[in-house]
């Protein structure tokens, strides 16, 4: 009997391992490109219309369907990479693939879909970040935060850079939230510098935040990325 129980447990574990890519009752093994330089950190979102969105890093060239994307930087730095976004419909049929951005120092990203089927991407970067028809720059030489909105066809609508001469970053997929009115909430970190000894301010709308060391940042934006309010928590927040 003991051997039989062990056999059953082993069979269950083997089955789970074989289908470990199944999430939300769909097999996500088809949600990848044909390139080997796709990084392990990725995020998948399913909207209320059962469309699937996958976002991840890539380096070099990646081919999905009939679309091929490439990064242009020759830097071998670990964080020199791009981000791409893919949409599949409710039938798991590929709709489009876009390159969100590329940077020589790309940080974490987050993805959300609002009630109008618009897609919001947030990502952290340092130095230059190259987007579609736009280039942003973190003047602090530390991390800035970029918000980008696309319509349901993958066309960029608006983008907003946050940080300027101060460091603003997010931790990953749980850093964004959207309410029923399509207002956007961002949770991240605000810090004047990594040396923790240069006071700095961050102005978002009518709110001015001050930090001499790393603080937590919580901010609300409307659907056009206009700041509604911002708060910091930590040493002086």
C-alpha positions as a Markdown table, in Angstrom:
| # | Residue | x | y | z |
|---|---|---|---|---|
| 1 | Unk | 0.0 | 0.0 | 0.0 |
| 2 | Unk | 2.8 | 2.4 | 0.9 |
| 3 | Unk | 4.4 | 1.8 | -2.5 |
| 4 | Unk | 1.1 | 2.4 | -4.2 |
| 5 | Unk | 0.6 | 5.7 | -2.5 |
| 6 | Unk | 4.1 | 6.8 | -3.4 |
| 7 | Unk | 3.4 | 5.8 | -7.0 |
| 8 | Unk | 0.3 | 8.0 | -7.0 |
| 9 | Unk | 2.1 | 10.9 | -5.5 |
| 10 | Unk | 4.9 | 10.6 | -8.0 |
| 11 | Unk | 2.4 | 10.4 | -10.9 |
| 12 | Unk | 0.7 | 13.6 | -9.7 |
| 13 | Unk | 4.0 | 15.4 | -9.4 |
| 14 | Unk | 5.2 | 14.3 | -12.8 |
| 15 | Unk | 1.9 | 15.4 | -14.4 |
| 16 | Unk | 2.2 | 18.8 | -12.7 |
| 17 | Unk | 5.8 | 19.2 | -13.9 |
| 18 | Unk | 4.9 | 18.3 | -17.4 |
| 19 | Unk | 2.1 | 20.9 | -17.5 |
| 20 | Unk | 3.8 | 23.5 | -15.3 |
| 21 | Unk | 3.2 | 26.2 | -18.0 |
| 22 | Unk | -0.5 | 26.0 | -17.7 |
| 23 | Unk | -1.9 | 29.1 | -16.1 |
| 24 | Unk | -5.6 | 30.1 | -15.9 |
| 25 | Unk | -6.5 | 26.8 | -17.6 |
| 26 | Unk | -4.6 | 27.6 | -20.8 |
| 27 | Unk | -1.3 | 26.2 | -22.0 |
| 28 | Unk | 1.1 | 29.1 | -22.1 |
| 29 | Unk | 3.7 | 27.2 | -24.0 |
| 30 | Unk | 2.5 | 28.8 | -27.2 |
| 31 | Unk | 3.0 | 32.3 | -25.8 |
| 32 | Unk | 6.7 | 32.5 | -26.7 |
| 33 | Unk | 8.8 | 33.6 | -29.6 |
| 34 | Unk | 11.3 | 31.7 | -31.7 |
| 35 | Unk | 14.3 | 33.4 | -30.1 |
| 36 | Unk | 16.6 | 31.9 | -27.5 |
| 37 | Unk | 17.4 | 35.3 | -25.9 |
| 38 | Unk | 14.0 | 35.7 | -24.2 |
| 39 | Unk | 14.5 | 36.4 | -20.5 |
| 40 | Unk | 12.7 | 34.5 | -17.8 |
| 41 | Unk | 11.0 | 37.5 | -16.2 |
| 42 | Unk | 7.6 | 38.0 | -17.9 |
| 43 | Unk | 4.0 | 38.9 | -17.2 |
| 44 | Unk | 0.7 | 37.7 | -18.6 |
| 45 | Unk | -2.6 | 39.5 | -18.3 |
| 46 | Unk | -6.1 | 38.3 | -19.4 |
| 47 | Unk | -8.6 | 41.1 | -19.8 |
| 48 | Unk | -12.4 | 40.9 | -19.4 |
| 49 | Unk | -12.8 | 40.0 | -23.1 |
| 50 | Unk | -10.5 | 37.0 | -22.7 |
| 51 | Unk | -7.7 | 38.6 | -24.7 |
| 52 | Unk | -4.2 | 37.6 | -23.5 |
| 53 | Unk | -1.2 | 39.9 | -23.3 |
| 54 | Unk | 2.4 | 38.8 | -22.7 |
| 55 | Unk | 5.2 | 41.2 | -22.0 |
| 56 | Unk | 8.9 | 40.3 | -21.5 |
| 57 | Unk | 12.5 | 41.3 | -22.1 |
| 58 | Unk | 14.4 | 40.3 | -25.2 |
| 59 | Unk | 17.9 | 40.9 | -26.6 |
| 60 | Unk | 18.9 | 40.5 | -30.3 |
| 61 | Unk | 16.1 | 39.3 | -32.6 |
| 62 | Unk | 12.8 | 37.7 | -31.7 |
| 63 | Unk | 10.2 | 36.4 | -34.2 |
| 64 | Unk | 6.6 | 35.9 | -33.3 |
| 65 | Unk | 4.2 | 35.0 | -36.1 |
| 66 | Unk | 5.2 | 37.1 | -39.1 |
| 67 | Unk | 6.7 | 39.9 | -37.0 |
| 68 | Unk | 10.4 | 40.2 | -36.2 |
| 69 | Unk | 11.7 | 42.6 | -33.6 |
| 70 | Unk | 15.3 | 43.6 | -32.9 |
| 71 | Unk | 17.4 | 45.5 | -30.4 |
| 72 | Unk | 20.0 | 47.9 | -31.8 |
| 73 | Unk | 22.4 | 48.3 | -28.9 |
| 74 | Unk | 25.7 | 46.4 | -29.1 |
| 75 | Unk | 26.2 | 46.7 | -25.3 |
| 76 | Unk | 26.9 | 43.4 | -23.5 |
| 77 | Unk | 25.7 | 44.9 | -20.2 |
| 78 | Unk | 23.3 | 42.5 | -18.5 |
| 79 | Unk | 20.5 | 45.1 | -18.3 |
| 80 | Unk | 20.9 | 46.3 | -21.9 |
| 81 | Unk | 17.7 | 44.9 | -23.5 |
| 82 | Unk | 14.3 | 45.6 | -25.0 |
| 83 | Unk | 10.7 | 44.9 | -24.0 |
| 84 | Unk | 8.1 | 43.5 | -26.3 |
| 85 | Unk | 4.4 | 43.1 | -25.9 |
| 86 | Unk | 2.2 | 40.5 | -27.6 |
| 87 | Unk | -1.6 | 40.3 | -27.8 |
| 88 | Unk | -3.7 | 37.2 | -28.5 |
| 89 | Unk | -7.5 | 37.1 | -28.8 |
| 90 | Unk | -9.9 | 34.8 | -27.0 |
| 91 | Unk | -9.2 | 32.1 | -29.5 |
| 92 | Unk | -5.5 | 32.3 | -28.7 |
| 93 | Unk | -4.9 | 33.7 | -32.2 |
| 94 | Unk | -2.0 | 36.2 | -32.5 |
| 95 | Unk | -3.2 | 39.8 | -33.0 |
| 96 | Unk | -0.1 | 41.9 | -32.9 |
| 97 | Unk | 3.5 | 42.2 | -31.6 |
| 98 | Unk | 5.1 | 45.5 | -30.7 |
| 99 | Unk | 8.5 | 46.6 | -29.3 |
| 100 | Unk | 7.7 | 48.8 | -26.2 |
| 101 | Unk | 11.1 | 50.2 | -25.6 |
| 102 | Unk | 14.9 | 49.6 | -25.5 |
| 103 | Unk | 17.5 | 50.9 | -23.1 |
| 104 | Unk | 21.1 | 50.1 | -22.2 |
| 105 | Unk | 19.8 | 50.0 | -18.6 |
| 106 | Unk | 16.3 | 48.5 | -18.5 |
| 107 | Unk | 14.6 | 47.9 | -15.2 |
| 108 | Unk | 11.4 | 46.1 | -14.1 |
| 109 | Unk | 8.1 | 46.5 | -15.9 |
| 110 | Unk | 4.4 | 46.1 | -15.2 |
| 111 | Unk | 1.3 | 45.7 | -17.4 |
| 112 | Unk | -2.4 | 46.5 | -17.0 |
| 113 | Unk | -5.5 | 46.6 | -19.3 |
| 114 | Unk | -8.2 | 49.2 | -18.5 |
| 115 | Unk | -12.0 | 49.0 | -19.0 |
| 116 | Unk | -11.7 | 50.6 | -22.5 |
| 117 | Unk | -9.3 | 47.9 | -23.7 |
| 118 | Unk | -6.4 | 50.2 | -23.6 |
| 119 | Unk | -3.1 | 48.7 | -22.4 |
| 120 | Unk | -0.8 | 50.5 | -19.9 |
| 121 | Unk | 2.8 | 49.6 | -19.6 |
| 122 | Unk | 5.2 | 51.0 | -16.9 |
| 123 | Unk | 8.9 | 50.4 | -16.9 |
| 124 | Unk | 12.0 | 51.6 | -15.1 |
| 125 | Unk | 15.1 | 52.6 | -17.0 |
| 126 | Unk | 18.3 | 54.6 | -16.6 |
| 127 | Unk | 20.0 | 56.9 | -19.2 |
| 128 | Unk | 18.2 | 56.8 | -22.5 |
| 129 | Unk | 15.1 | 54.8 | -23.4 |
| 130 | Unk | 14.0 | 54.6 | -27.0 |
| 131 | Unk | 10.2 | 54.2 | -27.6 |
| 132 | Unk | 8.2 | 54.4 | -30.8 |
| 133 | Unk | 8.8 | 57.9 | -32.3 |
| 134 | Unk | 10.2 | 59.1 | -28.9 |
| 135 | Unk | 13.3 | 59.0 | -26.8 |
| 136 | Unk | 13.3 | 59.8 | -23.1 |
| 137 | Unk | 16.2 | 60.5 | -20.8 |
| 138 | Unk | 16.7 | 60.2 | -17.1 |
| 139 | Unk | 18.7 | 63.4 | -16.3 |
| 140 | Unk | 19.7 | 62.0 | -12.9 |
| 141 | Unk | 21.6 | 59.1 | -14.5 |
| 142 | Unk | 19.6 | 56.9 | -12.1 |
| 143 | Unk | 16.3 | 55.3 | -12.7 |
| 144 | Unk | 13.2 | 57.1 | -14.0 |
| 145 | Unk | 9.8 | 55.6 | -14.6 |
| 146 | Unk | 8.0 | 55.7 | -18.0 |
| 147 | Unk | 4.3 | 55.1 | -18.4 |
| 148 | Unk | 3.0 | 54.2 | -21.9 |
| 149 | Unk | -0.6 | 53.7 | -23.1 |
| 150 | Unk | -1.7 | 51.8 | -26.2 |
| 151 | Unk | -5.1 | 51.3 | -27.8 |
| 152 | Unk | -6.5 | 47.8 | -28.4 |
| 153 | Unk | -4.7 | 47.7 | -31.8 |
| 154 | Unk | -1.3 | 48.2 | -30.2 |
| 155 | Unk | -1.0 | 51.9 | -31.3 |
| 156 | Unk | 0.7 | 54.2 | -28.9 |
| 157 | Unk | -1.6 | 56.9 | -27.5 |
| 158 | Unk | 0.4 | 58.7 | -24.8 |
| 159 | Unk | 3.5 | 58.4 | -22.6 |
| 160 | Unk | 4.8 | 60.1 | -19.5 |
| 161 | Unk | 8.3 | 60.2 | -18.0 |
| 162 | Unk | 8.5 | 60.5 | -14.2 |
| 163 | Unk | 11.6 | 61.3 | -12.2 |
| 164 | Unk | 13.7 | 63.8 | -14.0 |
| 165 | Unk | 16.6 | 64.6 | -11.7 |
| 166 | Unk | 15.4 | 62.1 | -9.0 |
| 167 | Unk | 15.2 | 58.3 | -8.9 |
| 168 | Unk | 11.8 | 56.8 | -9.4 |
| 169 | Unk | 11.3 | 53.0 | -9.9 |
| 170 | Unk | 8.8 | 50.2 | -9.6 |
| 171 | Unk | 9.3 | 46.7 | -8.3 |
| 172 | Unk | 7.4 | 44.7 | -11.0 |
| 173 | Unk | 4.0 | 43.4 | -12.0 |
| 174 | Unk | 2.2 | 44.4 | -8.7 |
| 175 | Unk | 3.1 | 48.1 | -9.1 |
| 176 | Unk | 0.1 | 49.1 | -11.2 |
| 177 | Unk | -3.6 | 49.1 | -10.5 |
| 178 | Unk | -6.6 | 50.6 | -12.4 |
| 179 | Unk | -10.0 | 51.4 | -11.0 |
| 180 | Unk | -13.5 | 51.3 | -12.7 |
| 181 | Unk | -13.0 | 54.9 | -14.0 |
| 182 | Unk | -9.7 | 54.0 | -15.7 |
| 183 | Unk | -7.6 | 56.0 | -13.1 |
| 184 | Unk | -4.1 | 54.6 | -12.7 |
| 185 | Unk | -2.4 | 53.9 | -9.4 |
| 186 | Unk | 1.4 | 53.5 | -9.3 |
| 187 | Unk | 3.4 | 52.1 | -6.4 |
| 188 | Unk | 7.1 | 52.4 | -6.4 |
| 189 | Unk | 10.2 | 53.9 | -4.8 |
| 190 | Unk | 11.3 | 57.5 | -4.8 |
| 191 | Unk | 14.9 | 58.4 | -3.8 |
| 192 | Unk | 17.0 | 61.5 | -4.3 |
| 193 | Unk | 20.1 | 59.4 | -5.0 |
| 194 | Unk | 21.6 | 56.0 | -4.4 |
| 195 | Unk | 24.1 | 57.6 | -2.1 |
| 196 | Unk | 21.3 | 58.6 | 0.2 |
| 197 | Unk | 22.8 | 62.0 | 1.0 |
| 198 | Unk | 21.5 | 64.4 | -1.7 |
| 199 | Unk | 18.1 | 65.9 | -0.8 |
| 200 | Unk | 15.7 | 66.0 | -3.8 |
| 201 | Unk | 12.2 | 66.8 | -4.7 |
| 202 | Unk | 9.7 | 65.2 | -7.0 |
| 203 | Unk | 6.8 | 67.3 | -8.3 |
| 204 | Unk | 3.7 | 65.5 | -9.5 |
| 205 | Unk | 0.8 | 67.8 | -10.2 |
| 206 | Unk | 0.2 | 69.9 | -7.2 |
| 207 | Unk | 2.1 | 67.6 | -4.9 |
| 208 | Unk | 5.8 | 68.1 | -4.0 |
| 209 | Unk | 7.6 | 65.2 | -2.4 |
| 210 | Unk | 10.9 | 65.5 | -0.6 |
| 211 | Unk | 13.4 | 62.7 | 0.2 |
| 212 | Unk | 16.9 | 62.4 | 1.6 |
| 213 | Unk | 16.8 | 58.6 | 1.4 |
| 214 | Unk | 14.6 | 56.0 | -0.3 |
| 215 | Unk | 10.9 | 56.5 | 0.3 |
| 216 | Unk | 7.9 | 54.6 | -1.0 |
| 217 | Unk | 5.9 | 56.4 | -3.7 |
| 218 | Unk | 2.2 | 56.1 | -4.2 |
| 219 | Unk | 0.5 | 58.2 | -7.0 |
| 220 | Unk | -2.8 | 58.4 | -8.8 |
| 221 | Unk | -3.2 | 59.5 | -12.4 |
| 222 | Unk | -6.3 | 60.0 | -14.6 |
| 223 | Unk | -6.7 | 58.1 | -17.8 |
| 224 | Unk | -4.6 | 60.7 | -19.7 |
| 225 | Unk | -1.7 | 60.3 | -17.2 |
| 226 | Unk | -2.5 | 63.7 | -15.5 |
| 227 | Unk | -1.4 | 63.5 | -11.8 |
| 228 | Unk | -4.3 | 63.6 | -9.3 |
| 229 | Unk | -2.3 | 63.1 | -6.1 |
| 230 | Unk | 1.1 | 61.7 | -4.9 |
| 231 | Unk | 2.3 | 60.6 | -1.5 |
| 232 | Unk | 5.6 | 59.4 | -0.2 |
| 233 | Unk | 6.1 | 57.1 | 2.9 |
| 234 | Unk | 9.3 | 56.6 | 4.8 |
| 235 | Unk | 11.9 | 58.8 | 6.4 |
| 236 | Unk | 10.0 | 62.1 | 5.8 |
| 237 | Unk | 6.8 | 60.8 | 4.2 |
